[in-house]
mmCIF file of C-alpha atoms and ligand atoms in Angstrom:
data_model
loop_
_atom_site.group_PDB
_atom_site.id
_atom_site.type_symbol
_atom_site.label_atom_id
_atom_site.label_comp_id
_atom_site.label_asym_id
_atom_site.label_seq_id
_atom_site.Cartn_x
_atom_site.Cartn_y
_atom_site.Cartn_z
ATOM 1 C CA UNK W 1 61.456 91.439 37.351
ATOM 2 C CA UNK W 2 60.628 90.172 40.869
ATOM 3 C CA UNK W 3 59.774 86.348 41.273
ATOM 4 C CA UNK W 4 58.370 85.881 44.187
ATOM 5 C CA UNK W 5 57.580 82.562 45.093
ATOM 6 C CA UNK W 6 53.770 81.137 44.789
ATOM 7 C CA UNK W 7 53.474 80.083 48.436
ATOM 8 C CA UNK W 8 50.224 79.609 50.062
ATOM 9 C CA UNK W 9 49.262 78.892 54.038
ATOM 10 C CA UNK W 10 50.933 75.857 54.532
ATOM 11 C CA UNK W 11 51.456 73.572 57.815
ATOM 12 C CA UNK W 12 54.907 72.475 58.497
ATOM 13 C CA UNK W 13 55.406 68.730 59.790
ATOM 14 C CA UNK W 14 58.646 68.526 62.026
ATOM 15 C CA UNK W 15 60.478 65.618 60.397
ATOM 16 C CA UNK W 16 62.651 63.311 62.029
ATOM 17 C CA UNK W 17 65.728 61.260 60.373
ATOM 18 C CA UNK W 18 67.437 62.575 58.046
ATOM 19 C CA UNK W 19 66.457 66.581 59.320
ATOM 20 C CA UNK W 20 64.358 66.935 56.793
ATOM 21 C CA UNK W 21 61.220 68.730 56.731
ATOM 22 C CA UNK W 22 57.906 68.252 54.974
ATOM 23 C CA UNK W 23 55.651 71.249 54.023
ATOM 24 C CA UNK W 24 52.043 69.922 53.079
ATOM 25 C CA UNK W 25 49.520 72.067 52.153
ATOM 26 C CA UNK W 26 46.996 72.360 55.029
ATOM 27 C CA UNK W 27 44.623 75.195 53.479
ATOM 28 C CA UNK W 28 41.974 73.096 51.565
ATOM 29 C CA UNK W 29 40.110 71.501 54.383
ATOM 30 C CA UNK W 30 36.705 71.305 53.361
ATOM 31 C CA UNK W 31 34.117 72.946 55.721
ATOM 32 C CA UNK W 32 31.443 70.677 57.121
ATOM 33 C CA UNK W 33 33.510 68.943 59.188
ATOM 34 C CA UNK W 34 32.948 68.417 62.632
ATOM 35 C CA UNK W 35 35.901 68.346 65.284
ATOM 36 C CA UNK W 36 38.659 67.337 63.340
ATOM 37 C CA UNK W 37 40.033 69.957 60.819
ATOM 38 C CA UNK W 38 42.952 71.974 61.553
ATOM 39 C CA UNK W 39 41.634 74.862 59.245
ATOM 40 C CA UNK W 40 45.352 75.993 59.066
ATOM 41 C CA UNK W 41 45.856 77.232 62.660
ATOM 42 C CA UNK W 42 48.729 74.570 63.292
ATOM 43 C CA UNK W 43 46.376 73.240 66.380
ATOM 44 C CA UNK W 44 46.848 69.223 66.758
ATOM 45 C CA UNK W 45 44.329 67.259 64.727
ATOM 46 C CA UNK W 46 43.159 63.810 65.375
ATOM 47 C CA UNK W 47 44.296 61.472 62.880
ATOM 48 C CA UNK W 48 43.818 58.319 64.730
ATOM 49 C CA UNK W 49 42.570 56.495 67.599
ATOM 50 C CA UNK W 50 45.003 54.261 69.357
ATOM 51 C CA UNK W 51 42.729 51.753 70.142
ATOM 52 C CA UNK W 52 42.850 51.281 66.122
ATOM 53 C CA UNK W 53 45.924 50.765 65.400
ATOM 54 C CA UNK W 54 47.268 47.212 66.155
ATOM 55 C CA UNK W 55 50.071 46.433 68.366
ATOM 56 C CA UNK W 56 52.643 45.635 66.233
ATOM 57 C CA UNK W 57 51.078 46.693 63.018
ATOM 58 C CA UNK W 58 49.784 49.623 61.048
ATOM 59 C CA UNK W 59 46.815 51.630 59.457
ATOM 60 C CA UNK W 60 46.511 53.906 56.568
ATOM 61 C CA UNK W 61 44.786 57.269 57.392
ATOM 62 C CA UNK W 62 44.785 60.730 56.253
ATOM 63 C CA UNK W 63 46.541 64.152 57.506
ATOM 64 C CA UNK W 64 45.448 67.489 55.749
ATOM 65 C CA UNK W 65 43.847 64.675 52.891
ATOM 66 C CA UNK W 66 47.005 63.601 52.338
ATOM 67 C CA UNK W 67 47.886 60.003 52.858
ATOM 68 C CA UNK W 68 49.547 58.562 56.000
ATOM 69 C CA UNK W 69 50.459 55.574 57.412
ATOM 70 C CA UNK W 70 50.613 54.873 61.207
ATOM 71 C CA UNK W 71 52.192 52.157 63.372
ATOM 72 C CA UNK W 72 52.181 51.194 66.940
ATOM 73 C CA UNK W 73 55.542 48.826 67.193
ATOM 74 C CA UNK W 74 54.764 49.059 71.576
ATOM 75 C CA UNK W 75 51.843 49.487 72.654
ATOM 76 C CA UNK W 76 51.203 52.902 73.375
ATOM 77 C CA UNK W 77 54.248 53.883 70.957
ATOM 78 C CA UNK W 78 53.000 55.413 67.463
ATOM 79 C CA UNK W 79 55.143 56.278 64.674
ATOM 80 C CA UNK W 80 53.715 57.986 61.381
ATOM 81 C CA UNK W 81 54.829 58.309 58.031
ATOM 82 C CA UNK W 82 53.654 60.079 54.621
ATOM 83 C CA UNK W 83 52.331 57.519 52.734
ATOM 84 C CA UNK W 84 53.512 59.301 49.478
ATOM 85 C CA UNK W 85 56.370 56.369 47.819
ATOM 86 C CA UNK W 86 59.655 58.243 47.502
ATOM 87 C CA UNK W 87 60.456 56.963 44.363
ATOM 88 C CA UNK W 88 57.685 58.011 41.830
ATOM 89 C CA UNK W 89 54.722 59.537 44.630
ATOM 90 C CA UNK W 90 52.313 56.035 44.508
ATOM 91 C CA UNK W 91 50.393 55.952 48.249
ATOM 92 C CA UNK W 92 52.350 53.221 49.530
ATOM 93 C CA UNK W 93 49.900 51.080 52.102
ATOM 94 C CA UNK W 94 50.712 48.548 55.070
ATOM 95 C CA UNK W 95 51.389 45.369 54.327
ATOM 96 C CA UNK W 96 53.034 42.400 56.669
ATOM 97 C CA UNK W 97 55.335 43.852 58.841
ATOM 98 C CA UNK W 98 55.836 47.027 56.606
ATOM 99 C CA UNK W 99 54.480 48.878 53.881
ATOM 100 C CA UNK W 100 54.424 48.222 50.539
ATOM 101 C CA UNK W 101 53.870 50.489 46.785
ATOM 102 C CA UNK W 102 52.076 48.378 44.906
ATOM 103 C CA UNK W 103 53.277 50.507 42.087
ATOM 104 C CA UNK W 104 56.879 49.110 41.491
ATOM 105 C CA UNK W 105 57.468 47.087 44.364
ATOM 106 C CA UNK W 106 58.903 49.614 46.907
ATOM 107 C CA UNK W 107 58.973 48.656 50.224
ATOM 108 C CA UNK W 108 59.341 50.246 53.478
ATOM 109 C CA UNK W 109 60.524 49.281 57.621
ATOM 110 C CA UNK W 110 56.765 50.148 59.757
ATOM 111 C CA UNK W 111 58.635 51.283 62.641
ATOM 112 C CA UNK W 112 61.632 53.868 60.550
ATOM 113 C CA UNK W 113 60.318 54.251 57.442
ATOM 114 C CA UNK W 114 63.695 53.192 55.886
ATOM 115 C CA UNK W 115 63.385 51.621 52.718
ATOM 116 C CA UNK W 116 63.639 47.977 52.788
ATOM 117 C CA UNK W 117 63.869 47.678 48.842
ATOM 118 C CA UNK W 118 62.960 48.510 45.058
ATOM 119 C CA UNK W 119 63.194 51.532 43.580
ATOM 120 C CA UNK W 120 62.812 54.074 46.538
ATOM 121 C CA UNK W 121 65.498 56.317 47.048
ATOM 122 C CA UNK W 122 64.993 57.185 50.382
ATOM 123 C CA UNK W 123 62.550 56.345 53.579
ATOM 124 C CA UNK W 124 59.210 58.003 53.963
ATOM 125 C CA UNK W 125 58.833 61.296 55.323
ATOM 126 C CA UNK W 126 58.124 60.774 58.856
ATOM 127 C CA UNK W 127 55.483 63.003 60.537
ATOM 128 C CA UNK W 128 55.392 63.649 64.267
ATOM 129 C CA UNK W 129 52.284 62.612 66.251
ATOM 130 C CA UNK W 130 51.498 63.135 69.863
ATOM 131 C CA UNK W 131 49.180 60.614 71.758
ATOM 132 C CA UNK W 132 46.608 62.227 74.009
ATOM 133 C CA UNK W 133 44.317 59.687 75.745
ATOM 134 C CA UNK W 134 43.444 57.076 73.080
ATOM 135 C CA UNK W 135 43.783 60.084 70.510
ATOM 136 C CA UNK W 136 46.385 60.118 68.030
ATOM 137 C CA UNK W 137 47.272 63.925 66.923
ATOM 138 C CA UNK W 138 49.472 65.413 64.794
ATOM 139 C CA UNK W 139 50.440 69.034 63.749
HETATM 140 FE FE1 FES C 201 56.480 53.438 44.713
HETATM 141 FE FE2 FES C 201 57.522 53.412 42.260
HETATM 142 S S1 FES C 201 56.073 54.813 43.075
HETATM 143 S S2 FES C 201 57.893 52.027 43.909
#
């Protein structure tokens, strides 16, 4: 009996940290959209705009409709992160100086992702992003 595994298009995030890597599901994008879907080709989408994303703080945004969080720690400098909580999958959001689950108290470093306490067993995935003008990509 062959079991093959169920895979489906997918767009693979380089990862930084630990070496990991993060497969979303990039497939479902619904049509209608103009400028900003990555349909599955593994071009860069927009996910941001630098100009919105505080110096020194962070925004919640989306990648492939998935959750993500994004921080500018220097200006010019953006880091992003799944916003999916490592410990039971909550979207984790930014709070002071880092983000926060509001689910069981999990909280996270803006600038590495490393988990700064509660339940979390381990940082949030980070996602590479490329900054093209005042455009934030990634993909
Ligand atoms: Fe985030 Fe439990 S799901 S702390």
């Amino acid at each position: 009996m062959s079991h093959a595994p169920d895979v489906t298009r997918r767009t693979v995030i380089l990862i930084g940290g630990a070496g990991t890597a993060l497969a979303l599901a990039g497939c479902a994008a619904p049509s209608g959209s103009s400028g900003s879907s990555s349909k599955g080709t593994g071009k860069p989408v927009e996910i941001a705009r630098l100009a919105d994303i505080p110096v020194g703080g962070s925004i919640s945004a989306t990648l492939d409709q998935k959750p993500v969080l994004l921080s500018q720690p220097k200006a010019g400098e953006v880091v992003a992160f799944s916003a999916i909580c490592t410990h039971l999958g909550c979207p984790v959001a930014p709070g002071k100086g880092e983000f926060d689950c509001p689910c069981h108290g999990s909280r996270f470093n803006s600038t590495t992702g490393a988990v700064l306490g509660g339940p979390a067993p381990r940082p949030l995935e980070k996602i590479t992003v490329t900054i093209d003008g005042d455009r934030v990509l990634a993909g």
